[in-house]
Coordinates of C-alpha atoms and ligand atoms in Angstrom, one line a residue:
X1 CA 176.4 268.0 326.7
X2 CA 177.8 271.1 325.1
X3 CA 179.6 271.5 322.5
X4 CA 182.4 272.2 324.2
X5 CA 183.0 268.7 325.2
X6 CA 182.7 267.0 321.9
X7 CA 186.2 266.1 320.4
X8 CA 186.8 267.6 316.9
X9 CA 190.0 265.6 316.2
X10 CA 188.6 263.2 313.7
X11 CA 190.0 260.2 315.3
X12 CA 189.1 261.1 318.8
X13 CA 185.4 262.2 317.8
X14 CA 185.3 258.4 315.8
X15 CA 186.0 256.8 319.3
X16 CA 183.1 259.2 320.9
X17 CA 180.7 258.3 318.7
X18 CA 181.7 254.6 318.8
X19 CA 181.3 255.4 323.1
X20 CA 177.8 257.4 322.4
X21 CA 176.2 254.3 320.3
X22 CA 177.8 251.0 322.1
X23 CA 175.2 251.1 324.5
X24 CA 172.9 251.1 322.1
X25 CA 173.7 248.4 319.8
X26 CA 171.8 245.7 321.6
X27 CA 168.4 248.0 321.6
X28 CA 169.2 247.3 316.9
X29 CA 170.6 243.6 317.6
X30 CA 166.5 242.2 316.4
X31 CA 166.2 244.6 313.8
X32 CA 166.7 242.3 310.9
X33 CA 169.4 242.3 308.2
X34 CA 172.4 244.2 309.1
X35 CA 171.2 244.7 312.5
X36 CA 174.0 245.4 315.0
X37 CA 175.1 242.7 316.8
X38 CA 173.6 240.1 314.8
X39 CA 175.5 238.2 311.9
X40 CA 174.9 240.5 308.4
X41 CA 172.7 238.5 305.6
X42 CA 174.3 239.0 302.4
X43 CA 172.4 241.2 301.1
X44 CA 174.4 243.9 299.0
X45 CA 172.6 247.0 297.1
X46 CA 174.0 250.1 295.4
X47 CA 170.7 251.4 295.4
X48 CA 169.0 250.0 299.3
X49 CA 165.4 249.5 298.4
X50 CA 163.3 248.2 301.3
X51 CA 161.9 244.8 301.2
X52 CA 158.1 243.4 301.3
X53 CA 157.1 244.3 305.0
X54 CA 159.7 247.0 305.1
X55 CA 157.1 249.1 307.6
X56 CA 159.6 247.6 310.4
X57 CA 162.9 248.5 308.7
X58 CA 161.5 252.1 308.4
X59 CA 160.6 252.5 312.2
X60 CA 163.7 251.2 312.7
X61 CA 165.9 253.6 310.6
X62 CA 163.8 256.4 312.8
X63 CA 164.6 254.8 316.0
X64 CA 168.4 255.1 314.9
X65 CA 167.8 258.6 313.9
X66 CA 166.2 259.6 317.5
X67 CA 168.8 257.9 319.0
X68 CA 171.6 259.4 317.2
X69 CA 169.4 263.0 317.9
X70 CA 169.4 262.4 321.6
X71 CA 173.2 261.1 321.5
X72 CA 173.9 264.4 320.0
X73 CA 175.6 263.3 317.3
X74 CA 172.7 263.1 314.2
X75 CA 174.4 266.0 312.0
X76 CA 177.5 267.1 313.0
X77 CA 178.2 269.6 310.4
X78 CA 174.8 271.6 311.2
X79 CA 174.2 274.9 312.6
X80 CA 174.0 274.4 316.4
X81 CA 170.7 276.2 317.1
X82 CA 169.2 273.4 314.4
X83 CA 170.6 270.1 316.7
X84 CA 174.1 270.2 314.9
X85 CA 177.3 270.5 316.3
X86 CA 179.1 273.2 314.0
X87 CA 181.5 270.8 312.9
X88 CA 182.2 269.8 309.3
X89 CA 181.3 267.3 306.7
X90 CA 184.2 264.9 307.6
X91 CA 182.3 264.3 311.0
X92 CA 179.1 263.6 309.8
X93 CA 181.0 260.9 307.2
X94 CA 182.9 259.7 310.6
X95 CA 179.2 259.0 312.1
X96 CA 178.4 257.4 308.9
X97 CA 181.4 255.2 308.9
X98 CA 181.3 254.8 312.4
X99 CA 177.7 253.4 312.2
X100 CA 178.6 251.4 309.3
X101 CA 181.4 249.5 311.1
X102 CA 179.3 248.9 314.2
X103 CA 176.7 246.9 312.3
X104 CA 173.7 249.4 312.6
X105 CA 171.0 249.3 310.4
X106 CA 171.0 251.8 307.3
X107 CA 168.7 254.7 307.1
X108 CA 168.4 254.8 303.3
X109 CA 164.3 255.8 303.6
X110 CA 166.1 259.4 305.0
X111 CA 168.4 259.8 303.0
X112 CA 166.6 262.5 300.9
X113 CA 165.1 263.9 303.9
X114 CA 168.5 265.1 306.0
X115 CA 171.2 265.3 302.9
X116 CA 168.3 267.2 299.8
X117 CA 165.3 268.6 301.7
X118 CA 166.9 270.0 305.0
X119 CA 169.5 272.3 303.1
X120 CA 167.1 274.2 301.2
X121 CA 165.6 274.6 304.6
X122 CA 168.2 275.9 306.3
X123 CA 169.1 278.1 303.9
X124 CA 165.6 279.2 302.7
X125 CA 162.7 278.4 304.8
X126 CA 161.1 280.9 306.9
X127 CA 162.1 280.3 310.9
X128 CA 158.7 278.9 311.3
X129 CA 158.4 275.9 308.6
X130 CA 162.2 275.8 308.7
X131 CA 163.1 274.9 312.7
X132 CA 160.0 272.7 313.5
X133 CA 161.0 270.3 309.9
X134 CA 164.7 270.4 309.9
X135 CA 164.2 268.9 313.7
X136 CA 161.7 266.3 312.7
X137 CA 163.8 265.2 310.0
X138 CA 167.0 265.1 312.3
X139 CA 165.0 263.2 314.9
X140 CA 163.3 260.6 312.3
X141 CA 159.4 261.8 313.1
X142 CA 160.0 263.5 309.2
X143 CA 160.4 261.7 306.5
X144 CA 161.2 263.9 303.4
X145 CA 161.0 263.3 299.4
X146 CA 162.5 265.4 296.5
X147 CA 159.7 266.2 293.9
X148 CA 162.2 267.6 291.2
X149 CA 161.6 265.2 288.1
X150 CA 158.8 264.9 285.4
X151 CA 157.8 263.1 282.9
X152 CA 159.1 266.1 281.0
X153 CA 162.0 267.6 282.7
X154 CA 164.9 265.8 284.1
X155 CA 168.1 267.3 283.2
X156 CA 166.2 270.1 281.7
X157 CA 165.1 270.6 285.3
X158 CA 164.5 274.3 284.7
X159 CA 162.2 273.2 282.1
X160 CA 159.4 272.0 284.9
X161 CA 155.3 272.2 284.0
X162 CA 153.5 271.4 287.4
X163 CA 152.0 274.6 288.6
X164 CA 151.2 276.4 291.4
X165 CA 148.5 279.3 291.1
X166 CA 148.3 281.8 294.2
X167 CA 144.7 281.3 295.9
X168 CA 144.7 283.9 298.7
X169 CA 147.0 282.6 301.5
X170 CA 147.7 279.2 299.6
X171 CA 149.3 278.0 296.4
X172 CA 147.4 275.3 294.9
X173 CA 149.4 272.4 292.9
X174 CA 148.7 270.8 290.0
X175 CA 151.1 268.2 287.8
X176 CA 153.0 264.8 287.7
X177 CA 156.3 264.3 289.5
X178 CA 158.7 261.3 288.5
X179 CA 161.4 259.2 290.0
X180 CA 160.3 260.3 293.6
X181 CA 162.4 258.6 295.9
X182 CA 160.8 257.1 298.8
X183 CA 157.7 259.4 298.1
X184 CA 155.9 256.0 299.2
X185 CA 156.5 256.7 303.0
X186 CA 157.5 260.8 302.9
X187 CA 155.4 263.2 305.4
X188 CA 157.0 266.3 303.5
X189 CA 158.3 266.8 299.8
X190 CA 160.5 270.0 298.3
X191 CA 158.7 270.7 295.3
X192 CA 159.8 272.7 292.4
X193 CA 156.8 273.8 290.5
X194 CA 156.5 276.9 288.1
X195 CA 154.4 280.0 289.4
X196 CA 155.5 282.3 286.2
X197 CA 154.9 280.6 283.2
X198 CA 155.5 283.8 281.5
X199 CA 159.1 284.5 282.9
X200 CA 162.3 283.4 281.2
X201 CA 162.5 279.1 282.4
X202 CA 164.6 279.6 285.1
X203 CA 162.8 282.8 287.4
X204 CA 159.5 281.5 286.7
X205 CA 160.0 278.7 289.4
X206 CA 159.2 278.5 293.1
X207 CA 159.8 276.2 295.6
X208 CA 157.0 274.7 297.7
X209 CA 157.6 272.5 301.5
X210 CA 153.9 270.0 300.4
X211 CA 152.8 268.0 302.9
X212 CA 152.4 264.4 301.1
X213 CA 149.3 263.2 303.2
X214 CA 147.4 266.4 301.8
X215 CA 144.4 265.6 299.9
X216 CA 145.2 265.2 296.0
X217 CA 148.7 263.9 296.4
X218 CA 148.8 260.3 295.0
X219 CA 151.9 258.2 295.1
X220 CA 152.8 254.8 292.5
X221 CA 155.7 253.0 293.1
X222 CA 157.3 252.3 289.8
X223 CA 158.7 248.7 289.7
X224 CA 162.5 248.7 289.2
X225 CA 164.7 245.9 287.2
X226 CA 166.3 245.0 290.5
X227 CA 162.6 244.2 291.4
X228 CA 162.5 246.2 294.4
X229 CA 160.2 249.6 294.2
X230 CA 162.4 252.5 295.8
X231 CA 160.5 255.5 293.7
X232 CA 157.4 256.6 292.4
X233 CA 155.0 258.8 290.7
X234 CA 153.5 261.6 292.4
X235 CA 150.9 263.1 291.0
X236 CA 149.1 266.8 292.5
X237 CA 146.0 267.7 291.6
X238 CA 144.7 270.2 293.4
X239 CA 146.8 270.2 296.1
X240 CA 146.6 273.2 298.6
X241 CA 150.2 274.2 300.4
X242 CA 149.9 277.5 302.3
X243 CA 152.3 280.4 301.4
X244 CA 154.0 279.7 305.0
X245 CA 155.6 277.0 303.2
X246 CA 157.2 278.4 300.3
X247 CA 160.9 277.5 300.4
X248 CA 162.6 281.0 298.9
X249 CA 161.3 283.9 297.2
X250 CA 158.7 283.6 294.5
X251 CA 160.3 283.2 291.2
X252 CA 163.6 281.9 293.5
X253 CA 162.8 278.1 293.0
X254 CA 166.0 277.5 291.2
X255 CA 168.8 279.3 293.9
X256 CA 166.8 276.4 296.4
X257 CA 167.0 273.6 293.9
X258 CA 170.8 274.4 293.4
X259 CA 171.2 274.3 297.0
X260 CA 169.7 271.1 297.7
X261 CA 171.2 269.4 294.2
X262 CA 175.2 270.3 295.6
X263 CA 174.6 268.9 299.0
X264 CA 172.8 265.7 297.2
X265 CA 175.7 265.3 294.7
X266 CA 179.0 265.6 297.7
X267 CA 176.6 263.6 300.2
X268 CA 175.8 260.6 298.0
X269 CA 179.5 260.5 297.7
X270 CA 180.0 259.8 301.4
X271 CA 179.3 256.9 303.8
X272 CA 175.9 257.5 303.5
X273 CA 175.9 256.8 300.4
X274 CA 175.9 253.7 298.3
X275 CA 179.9 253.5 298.3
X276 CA 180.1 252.4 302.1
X277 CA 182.9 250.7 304.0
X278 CA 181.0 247.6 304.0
X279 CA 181.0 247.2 300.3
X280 CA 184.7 247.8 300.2
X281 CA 185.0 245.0 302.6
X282 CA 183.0 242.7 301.1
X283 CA 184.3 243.3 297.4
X284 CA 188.1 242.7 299.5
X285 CA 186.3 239.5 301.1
X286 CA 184.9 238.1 297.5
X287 CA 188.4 238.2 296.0
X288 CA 190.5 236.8 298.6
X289 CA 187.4 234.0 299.6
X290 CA 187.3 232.8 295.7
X291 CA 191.6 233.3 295.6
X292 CA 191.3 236.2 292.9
X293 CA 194.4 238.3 293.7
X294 CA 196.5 235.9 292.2
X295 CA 194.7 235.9 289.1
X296 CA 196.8 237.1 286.4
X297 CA 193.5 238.1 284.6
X298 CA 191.6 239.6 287.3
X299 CA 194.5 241.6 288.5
X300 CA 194.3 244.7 286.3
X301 CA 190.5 244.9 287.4
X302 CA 191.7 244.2 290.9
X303 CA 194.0 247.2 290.7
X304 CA 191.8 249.8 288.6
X305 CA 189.2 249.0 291.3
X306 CA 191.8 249.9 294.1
X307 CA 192.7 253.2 292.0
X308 CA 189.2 254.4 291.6
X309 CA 188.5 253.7 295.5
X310 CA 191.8 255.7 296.7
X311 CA 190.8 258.3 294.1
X312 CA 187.9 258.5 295.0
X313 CA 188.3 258.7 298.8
X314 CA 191.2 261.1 298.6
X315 CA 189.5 263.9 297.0
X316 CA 186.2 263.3 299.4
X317 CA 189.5 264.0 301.7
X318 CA 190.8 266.9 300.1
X319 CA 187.1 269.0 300.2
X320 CA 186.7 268.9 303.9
X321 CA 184.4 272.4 305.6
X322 CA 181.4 273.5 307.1
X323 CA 178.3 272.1 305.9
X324 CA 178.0 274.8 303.3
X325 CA 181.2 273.6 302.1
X326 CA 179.0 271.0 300.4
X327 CA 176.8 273.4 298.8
X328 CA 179.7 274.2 296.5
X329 CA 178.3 273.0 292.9
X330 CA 181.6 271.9 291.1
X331 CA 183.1 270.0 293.9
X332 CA 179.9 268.0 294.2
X333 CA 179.7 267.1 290.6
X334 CA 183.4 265.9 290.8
X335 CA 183.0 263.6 293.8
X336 CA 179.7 262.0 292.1
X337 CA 181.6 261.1 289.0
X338 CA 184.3 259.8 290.9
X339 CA 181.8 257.8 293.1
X340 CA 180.4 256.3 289.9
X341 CA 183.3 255.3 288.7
X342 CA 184.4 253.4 291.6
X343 CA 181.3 251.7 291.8
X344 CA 181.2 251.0 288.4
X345 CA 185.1 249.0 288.8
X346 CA 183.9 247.4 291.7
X347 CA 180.5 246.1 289.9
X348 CA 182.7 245.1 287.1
X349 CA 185.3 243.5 289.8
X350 CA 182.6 241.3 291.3
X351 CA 181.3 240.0 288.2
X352 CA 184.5 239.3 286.9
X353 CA 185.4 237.5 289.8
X354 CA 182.0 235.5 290.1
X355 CA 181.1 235.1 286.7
X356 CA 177.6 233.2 286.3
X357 CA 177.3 232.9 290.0
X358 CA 176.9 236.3 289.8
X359 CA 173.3 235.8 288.3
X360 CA 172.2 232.2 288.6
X361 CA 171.6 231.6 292.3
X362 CA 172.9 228.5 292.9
X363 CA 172.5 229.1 297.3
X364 CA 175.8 230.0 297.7
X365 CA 176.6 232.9 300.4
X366 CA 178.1 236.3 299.0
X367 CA 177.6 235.1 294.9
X368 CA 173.7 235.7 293.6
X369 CA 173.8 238.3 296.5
X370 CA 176.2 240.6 294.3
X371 CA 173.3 240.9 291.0
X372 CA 171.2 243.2 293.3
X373 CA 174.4 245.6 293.6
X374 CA 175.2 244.9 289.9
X375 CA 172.2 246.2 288.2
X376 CA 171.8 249.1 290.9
X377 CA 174.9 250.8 290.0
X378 CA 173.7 252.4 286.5
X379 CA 171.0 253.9 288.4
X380 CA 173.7 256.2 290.1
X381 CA 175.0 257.4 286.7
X382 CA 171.4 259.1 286.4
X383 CA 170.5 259.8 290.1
X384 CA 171.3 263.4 291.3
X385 CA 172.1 264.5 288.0
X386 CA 173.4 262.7 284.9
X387 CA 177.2 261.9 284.0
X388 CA 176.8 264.2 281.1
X389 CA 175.2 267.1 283.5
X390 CA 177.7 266.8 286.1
X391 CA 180.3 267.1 283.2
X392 CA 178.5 270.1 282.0
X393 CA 178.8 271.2 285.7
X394 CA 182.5 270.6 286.0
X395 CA 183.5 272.2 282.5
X396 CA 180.7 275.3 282.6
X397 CA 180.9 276.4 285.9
X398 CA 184.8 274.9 287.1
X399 CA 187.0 275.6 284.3
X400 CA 184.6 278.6 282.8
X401 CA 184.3 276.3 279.2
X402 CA 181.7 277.5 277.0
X403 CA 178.1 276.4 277.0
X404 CA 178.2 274.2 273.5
Ligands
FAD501 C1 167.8 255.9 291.5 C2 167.2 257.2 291.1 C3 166.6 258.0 292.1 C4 166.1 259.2 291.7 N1 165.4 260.0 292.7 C5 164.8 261.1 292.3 C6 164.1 261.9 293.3 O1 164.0 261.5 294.5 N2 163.5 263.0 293.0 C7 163.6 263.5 291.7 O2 163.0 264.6 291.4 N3 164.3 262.8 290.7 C8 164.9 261.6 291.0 N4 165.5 260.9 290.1 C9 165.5 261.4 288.7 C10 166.8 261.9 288.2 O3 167.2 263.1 288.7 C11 166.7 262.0 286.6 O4 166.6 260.6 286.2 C12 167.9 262.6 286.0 O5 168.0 264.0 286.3 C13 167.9 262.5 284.4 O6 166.6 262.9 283.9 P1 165.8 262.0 282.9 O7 165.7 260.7 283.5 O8 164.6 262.7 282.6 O9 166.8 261.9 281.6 P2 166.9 262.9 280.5 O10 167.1 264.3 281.0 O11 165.8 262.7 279.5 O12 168.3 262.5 279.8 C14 168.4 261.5 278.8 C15 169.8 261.4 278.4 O13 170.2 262.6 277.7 C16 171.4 263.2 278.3 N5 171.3 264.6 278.3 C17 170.2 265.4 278.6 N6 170.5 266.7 278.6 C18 171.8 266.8 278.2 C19 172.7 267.9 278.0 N7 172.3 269.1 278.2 N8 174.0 267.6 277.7 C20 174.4 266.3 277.5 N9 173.6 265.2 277.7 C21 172.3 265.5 278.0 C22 171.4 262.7 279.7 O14 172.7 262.7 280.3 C23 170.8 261.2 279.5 O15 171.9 260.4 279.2 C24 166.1 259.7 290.4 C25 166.7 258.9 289.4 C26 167.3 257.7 289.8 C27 167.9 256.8 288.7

């Protein structure tokens, strides 16, 4: 199939993908919660985190990512000599939607992978490291992690300590990253470490492509209030990457970080993030299943929850482009605030609505189910960059307000 032959009309490529994956939907219909074809648990999360025995659900979020590869429809919006079409974000959030709609599973466990790690590969990897990972991650054999955070440095991300000394063709790693995101099953991690300690904060940094079944890599899952265990530490000690897979120019590390932090911030935003059709419909469901819309006291709720979405949704429709479009910092931080915010007034909207049955299980379907999404939506207002960052972002660097 060339490219040629692909619709770009956004309604018309919707129906092909819908075309591409029908035949498929049987091969998903056993794959558990959410499966196509088969009736959707309950289950709700603002933050997915895969369950005890989740080894199945992974294999089965790389199925869906080879079959969307071979379909030719994995990432729209990327370069066609990488497996993408050339297209633009919008079709890569129709896939999502599309996908969403037809009852497929998620693939949350690549999230970080295709939408943080891939970027800074595309735009900074040698040829060799960059072509052979950006595929394996688009076909689901990859699975990538972001190993940004420490103990030490999280909004202050410039202010990193694990280092990498130079040891004839290698770097070798040493430090404690934090908050990994599915670091528990990742093959590859983008890794900003600091090779100049002696440089001003931000040029002494470099950014490293580790391979996370190296020897002296060690992963802990860190136990969530949700109860599920979606990130970890990740601790290097000794760890030997080869300077083949240094993402970027020595002392560079921060021009790769910002490219993967804008494309994590406008694509957390979309479908394939937490703010997905499905919870729309089900927030629409709760309310008219329990006869809330004609509740004088949940109506304001009801209709700042509504304002938020549209909001929300119109300006993800107003920043349309290429994929580098996304790379754009300000818009980015814009669309994650507004994100938050919606999810925040539809949290509030379900607990309103539910009250205790939001938190007591008492067996019924589509109440106790909505806690998980409840206490998963603060996480977002920290994820990818604080509120008070992305604020920083929006007044610095959009309206050219001085730095306090
Ligand atoms: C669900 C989730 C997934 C994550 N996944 C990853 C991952 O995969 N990889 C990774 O590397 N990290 C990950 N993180 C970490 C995330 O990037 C950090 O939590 C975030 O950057 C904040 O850093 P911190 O937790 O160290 O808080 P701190 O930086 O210590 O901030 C504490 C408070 O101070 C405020 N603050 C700090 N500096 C300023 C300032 N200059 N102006 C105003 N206010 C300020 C902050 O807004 C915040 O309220 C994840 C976090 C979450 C919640």
């Amino acid at each position: 199939m060339t490219t040629t032959e692909v619709p770009t009309d956004v309604a018309a490529f919707a129906g092909y993908v819908r075309e591409r994956m029908t035949p498929h939907l049987g091969e998903f219909a056993q794959a558990g919660a959410g499966a196509a074809g088969a009736e959707r648990d309950d289950h709700i999360a603002a933050v997915e985190e895969l369950r005890e025995g989740h080894e199945e659900q992974v294999a089965c979020m790389r199925r869906l990512q080879r079959v969307l590869y071979d379909a030719g429809i994995a990432w729209p919006s990327g370069p066609t000599h990488l497996g993408g079409l050339g297209l633009t974000s919008i079709h890569d959030t129709v896939v999502d939607e599309v996908l969403d709609d037809m009852g497929f599973p998620s693939r949350e466990a690549l999230f970080v992978g295709l939408n943080i790690v891939a970027p800074a590969l595309v735009h900074h990897a040698p040829a060799q490291v960059r072509e052979p990972v950006v595929t394996g991650l688009y076909r689901g054999e990859l699975i990538g992690c972001q190993l940004f955070s420490e103990p030490g440095a999280g909004s202050d991300l410039a202010g990193v300590s694990t280092r990498a000394v130079r040891d004839g063709d290698d770097w070798v790693l040493h430090g404690q990253k934090v908050w990994t995101s599915m670091g528990h099953l990742a093959d590859v991690g983008e890794a900003l470490v600091r090779t100049d300690p002696a440089a001003p904060k931000h040029a002494g940094l470099t950014m490293f492509l580790v391979d996370m079944h190296a020897p002296g890599v060690t992963v802990r899952p860190i136990r969530q209030m949700t109860g599920g265990a979606a990130f970890n530490e990740v601790f290097l000690d000794g760890v030997r990457v080869p300077d083949s897979h240094r993402i970027g120019g020595v002392g560079e590390g921060w021009k790769v970080a910002s490219t993967s932090l804008g494309n994590e911030r406008s694509t957390m935003s979309g479908a394939a993030g937490p703010l997905t059709p499905y919870v729309l419909e089900r927030v629409v469901e709760l309310v008219k299943r329990l006869g809330a819309e004609e509740n004088p006291i949940l109506r304001p709720q009801i209709a700042r929850t509504v304002a938020a979405v549209t909001a929300m949704r119109a300006a993800a429709g107003l920043t349309p482009g290429s994929w580098t479009h996304r790379l754009e910092p300000v818009s980015g931080s814009v669309l994650k605030m507004l994100m938050t915010r919606a999810l925040d007034e539809i949290a509030r909207l379900a607990e309103d609505v539910l009250g205790e049955r939001a938190f007591v299980d008492h067996g019924e379907k589509d109440a106790f189910a909505w806690s998980e999404f409840v206490l998963g939506v603060p996480a977002l207002h920290l994820a990818g960059g604080t509120d008070e960052i992305q604020r920083n972002v929006i007044a610095q660097r959009g309206l050219g307000l001085p730095r306090r």
